[in-house]
Amino acid sequence: MRITVTIDDPTDDFRDRLLALLEEHAAHVDTDATWTVERAVRYYRSLPARARRIVRMAAANGGFVGDDELRTDGGSLRGHSGALKRVLERGVREGWWPAGMRPPIEARGPGFGKVKGYSLPVDLVEVFGTAIERHDDHG
């Protein structure tokens, strides 16, 4: 038997009680940690404009956007990774998706904070491309 439950805009009390119930029965509960178009729209919509640009460009470029493309205006890439991570964490707190969702986009570089670009897994390019189109069409 499989039961799928979707709850839009739950109250804090309801969400807390539901999560407690699910945790109590965690051995028998499988969570769906798949990026769907709906989840991707919510993630994308919640990002600040500069971080949204990174996701848009990575999706348009087949999954990767280099630092040179992002710095066309001479700007810094400092702080973008934090925004991408905070929205992922916010989604868990708000009940938009379960804990354990893989980050849809991640900084790439040699380490020590030097970002050479951002990558979106190939299997998420179409999902996020569709999500961006839906967001842009409906605002």
mmCIF file of C-alpha atoms in Angstrom:
data_model
loop_
_atom_site.group_PDB
_atom_site.id
_atom_site.type_symbol
_atom_site.label_atom_id
_atom_site.label_comp_id
_atom_site.label_asym_id
_atom_site.label_seq_id
_atom_site.Cartn_x
_atom_site.Cartn_y
_atom_site.Cartn_z
ATOM 1 C CA MET A 1 0.000 0.000 0.000
ATOM 2 C CA ARG A 2 1.196 3.489 -0.823
ATOM 3 C CA ILE A 3 -0.341 6.699 0.522
ATOM 4 C CA THR A 4 0.713 10.091 -0.784
ATOM 5 C CA VAL A 5 -0.209 13.181 1.188
ATOM 6 C CA THR A 6 0.192 16.760 0.018
ATOM 7 C CA ILE A 7 -0.617 19.602 2.376
ATOM 8 C CA ASP A 8 -0.476 23.171 1.128
ATOM 9 C CA ASP A 9 0.261 25.896 3.679
ATOM 10 C CA PRO A 10 -0.191 23.881 6.892
ATOM 11 C CA THR A 11 -0.344 25.705 10.195
ATOM 12 C CA ASP A 12 2.767 25.430 12.339
ATOM 13 C CA ASP A 13 0.907 23.327 14.921
ATOM 14 C CA PHE A 14 -0.458 20.895 12.316
ATOM 15 C CA ARG A 15 2.918 20.519 10.603
ATOM 16 C CA ASP A 16 4.668 19.862 13.943
ATOM 17 C CA ARG A 17 2.106 17.241 14.974
ATOM 18 C CA LEU A 18 2.210 15.519 11.575
ATOM 19 C CA LEU A 19 6.009 15.426 11.533
ATOM 20 C CA ALA A 20 6.028 14.032 15.078
ATOM 21 C CA LEU A 21 3.590 11.297 14.033
ATOM 22 C CA LEU A 22 5.685 10.436 10.980
ATOM 23 C CA GLU A 23 8.849 10.379 13.059
ATOM 24 C CA GLU A 24 7.187 8.015 15.523
ATOM 25 C CA HIS A 25 6.546 5.604 12.652
ATOM 26 C CA ALA A 26 9.726 6.373 10.685
ATOM 27 C CA ALA A 27 10.606 2.708 10.214
ATOM 28 C CA HIS A 28 7.483 2.339 8.072
ATOM 29 C CA VAL A 29 7.601 5.678 6.255
ATOM 30 C CA ASP A 30 9.373 6.374 2.986
ATOM 31 C CA THR A 31 9.852 10.032 2.201
ATOM 32 C CA ASP A 32 9.822 11.300 -1.345
ATOM 33 C CA ALA A 33 12.995 13.350 -1.750
ATOM 34 C CA THR A 34 12.585 13.788 -5.504
ATOM 35 C CA TRP A 35 12.829 17.208 -7.081
ATOM 36 C CA THR A 36 9.522 17.765 -8.850
ATOM 37 C CA VAL A 37 8.638 20.760 -10.979
ATOM 38 C CA GLU A 38 6.391 22.062 -8.182
ATOM 39 C CA ARG A 39 9.196 21.820 -5.619
ATOM 40 C CA ALA A 40 11.637 23.400 -8.065
ATOM 41 C CA VAL A 41 9.246 26.327 -8.676
ATOM 42 C CA ARG A 42 8.988 26.942 -4.939
ATOM 43 C CA TYR A 43 12.772 26.701 -4.504
ATOM 44 C CA TYR A 44 13.429 29.032 -7.432
ATOM 45 C CA ARG A 45 10.759 31.532 -6.377
ATOM 46 C CA SER A 46 12.228 31.706 -2.860
ATOM 47 C CA LEU A 47 15.761 32.554 -3.998
ATOM 48 C CA PRO A 48 17.099 36.105 -4.042
ATOM 49 C CA ALA A 49 17.489 37.545 -7.550
ATOM 50 C CA ARG A 50 21.260 36.988 -7.835
ATOM 51 C CA ALA A 51 21.006 33.334 -6.771
ATOM 52 C CA ARG A 52 17.987 32.870 -9.058
ATOM 53 C CA ARG A 53 20.162 34.044 -11.955
ATOM 54 C CA ILE A 54 22.676 31.264 -11.225
ATOM 55 C CA VAL A 55 19.982 28.578 -11.317
ATOM 56 C CA ARG A 56 18.459 30.021 -14.502
ATOM 57 C CA MET A 57 21.824 30.143 -16.288
ATOM 58 C CA ALA A 58 22.851 26.653 -15.146
ATOM 59 C CA ALA A 59 19.554 25.192 -16.400
ATOM 60 C CA ALA A 60 19.891 27.052 -19.723
ATOM 61 C CA ASN A 61 23.490 25.845 -20.147
ATOM 62 C CA GLY A 62 22.759 22.156 -19.656
ATOM 63 C CA GLY A 63 23.739 22.030 -15.995
ATOM 64 C CA PHE A 64 26.767 24.279 -15.535
ATOM 65 C CA VAL A 65 27.461 27.988 -15.468
ATOM 66 C CA GLY A 66 31.030 29.209 -15.147
ATOM 67 C CA ASP A 67 32.252 32.060 -13.009
ATOM 68 C CA ASP A 68 33.281 34.072 -16.078
ATOM 69 C CA GLU A 69 29.657 34.075 -17.314
ATOM 70 C CA LEU A 70 28.399 35.171 -13.902
ATOM 71 C CA ARG A 71 30.944 37.946 -13.512
ATOM 72 C CA THR A 72 30.058 39.760 -16.742
ATOM 73 C CA ASP A 73 29.157 42.829 -14.689
ATOM 74 C CA GLY A 74 32.413 42.588 -12.707
ATOM 75 C CA GLY A 75 30.550 41.497 -9.595
ATOM 76 C CA SER A 76 31.553 39.083 -6.897
ATOM 77 C CA LEU A 77 30.151 35.605 -6.413
ATOM 78 C CA ARG A 78 30.527 35.926 -2.663
ATOM 79 C CA GLY A 79 27.457 34.847 -0.689
ATOM 80 C CA HIS A 80 25.571 33.039 -3.423
ATOM 81 C CA SER A 81 26.141 29.532 -2.037
ATOM 82 C CA GLY A 82 24.727 30.588 1.318
ATOM 83 C CA ALA A 83 21.473 31.762 -0.259
ATOM 84 C CA LEU A 84 21.102 28.505 -2.187
ATOM 85 C CA LYS A 85 21.603 26.503 1.016
ATOM 86 C CA ARG A 86 19.294 28.673 3.148
ATOM 87 C CA VAL A 87 16.356 28.186 0.775
ATOM 88 C CA LEU A 88 16.901 24.423 0.842
ATOM 89 C CA GLU A 89 16.877 24.494 4.668
ATOM 90 C CA ARG A 90 13.861 26.817 4.734
ATOM 91 C CA GLY A 91 11.941 24.357 2.575
ATOM 92 C CA VAL A 92 12.467 21.645 5.193
ATOM 93 C CA ARG A 93 11.371 23.972 8.026
ATOM 94 C CA GLU A 94 8.305 25.112 6.088
ATOM 95 C CA GLY A 95 7.353 21.568 5.076
ATOM 96 C CA TRP A 96 7.799 22.216 1.356
ATOM 97 C CA TRP A 97 9.975 19.096 1.047
ATOM 98 C CA PRO A 98 11.473 16.531 3.417
ATOM 99 C CA ALA A 99 14.866 16.654 5.049
ATOM 100 C CA GLY A 100 17.431 14.872 2.941
ATOM 101 C CA MET A 101 16.676 16.600 -0.357
ATOM 102 C CA ARG A 102 19.882 16.819 -2.334
ATOM 103 C CA PRO A 103 20.962 20.363 -3.108
ATOM 104 C CA PRO A 104 19.795 21.115 -6.650
ATOM 105 C CA ILE A 105 22.753 23.341 -7.401
ATOM 106 C CA GLU A 106 26.215 23.500 -5.907
ATOM 107 C CA ALA A 107 29.328 25.633 -6.196
ATOM 108 C CA ARG A 108 32.288 24.079 -7.984
ATOM 109 C CA GLY A 109 35.891 25.054 -7.559
ATOM 110 C CA PRO A 110 39.277 24.081 -6.256
ATOM 111 C CA GLY A 111 38.238 24.722 -2.662
ATOM 112 C CA PHE A 112 39.030 27.393 -0.100
ATOM 113 C CA GLY A 113 36.070 29.498 -1.199
ATOM 114 C CA LYS A 114 37.192 30.062 -4.793
ATOM 115 C CA VAL A 115 34.130 29.398 -6.965
ATOM 116 C CA LYS A 116 34.715 28.447 -10.605
ATOM 117 C CA GLY A 117 31.063 27.880 -11.381
ATOM 118 C CA TYR A 118 27.824 26.251 -10.296
ATOM 119 C CA SER A 119 26.458 22.894 -11.372
ATOM 120 C CA LEU A 120 22.956 21.538 -11.598
ATOM 121 C CA PRO A 121 22.814 17.732 -11.925
ATOM 122 C CA VAL A 122 21.962 16.702 -15.476
ATOM 123 C CA ASP A 123 18.837 14.846 -14.312
ATOM 124 C CA LEU A 124 17.506 18.128 -12.824
ATOM 125 C CA VAL A 125 18.135 20.381 -15.830
ATOM 126 C CA GLU A 126 14.743 19.649 -17.408
ATOM 127 C CA VAL A 127 12.902 19.810 -14.051
ATOM 128 C CA PHE A 128 14.357 23.214 -13.192
ATOM 129 C CA GLY A 129 14.062 24.464 -16.779
ATOM 130 C CA THR A 130 10.339 23.730 -16.694
ATOM 131 C CA ALA A 131 10.029 25.271 -13.229
ATOM 132 C CA ILE A 132 11.731 28.471 -14.383
ATOM 133 C CA GLU A 133 9.438 28.688 -17.408
ATOM 134 C CA ARG A 134 6.370 28.261 -15.183
ATOM 135 C CA HIS A 135 7.644 30.865 -12.737
ATOM 136 C CA ASP A 136 8.428 33.374 -15.500
ATOM 137 C CA ASP A 137 5.054 32.774 -17.202
ATOM 138 C CA HIS A 138 3.051 33.222 -13.980
ATOM 139 C CA GLY A 139 5.316 35.520 -11.968
#
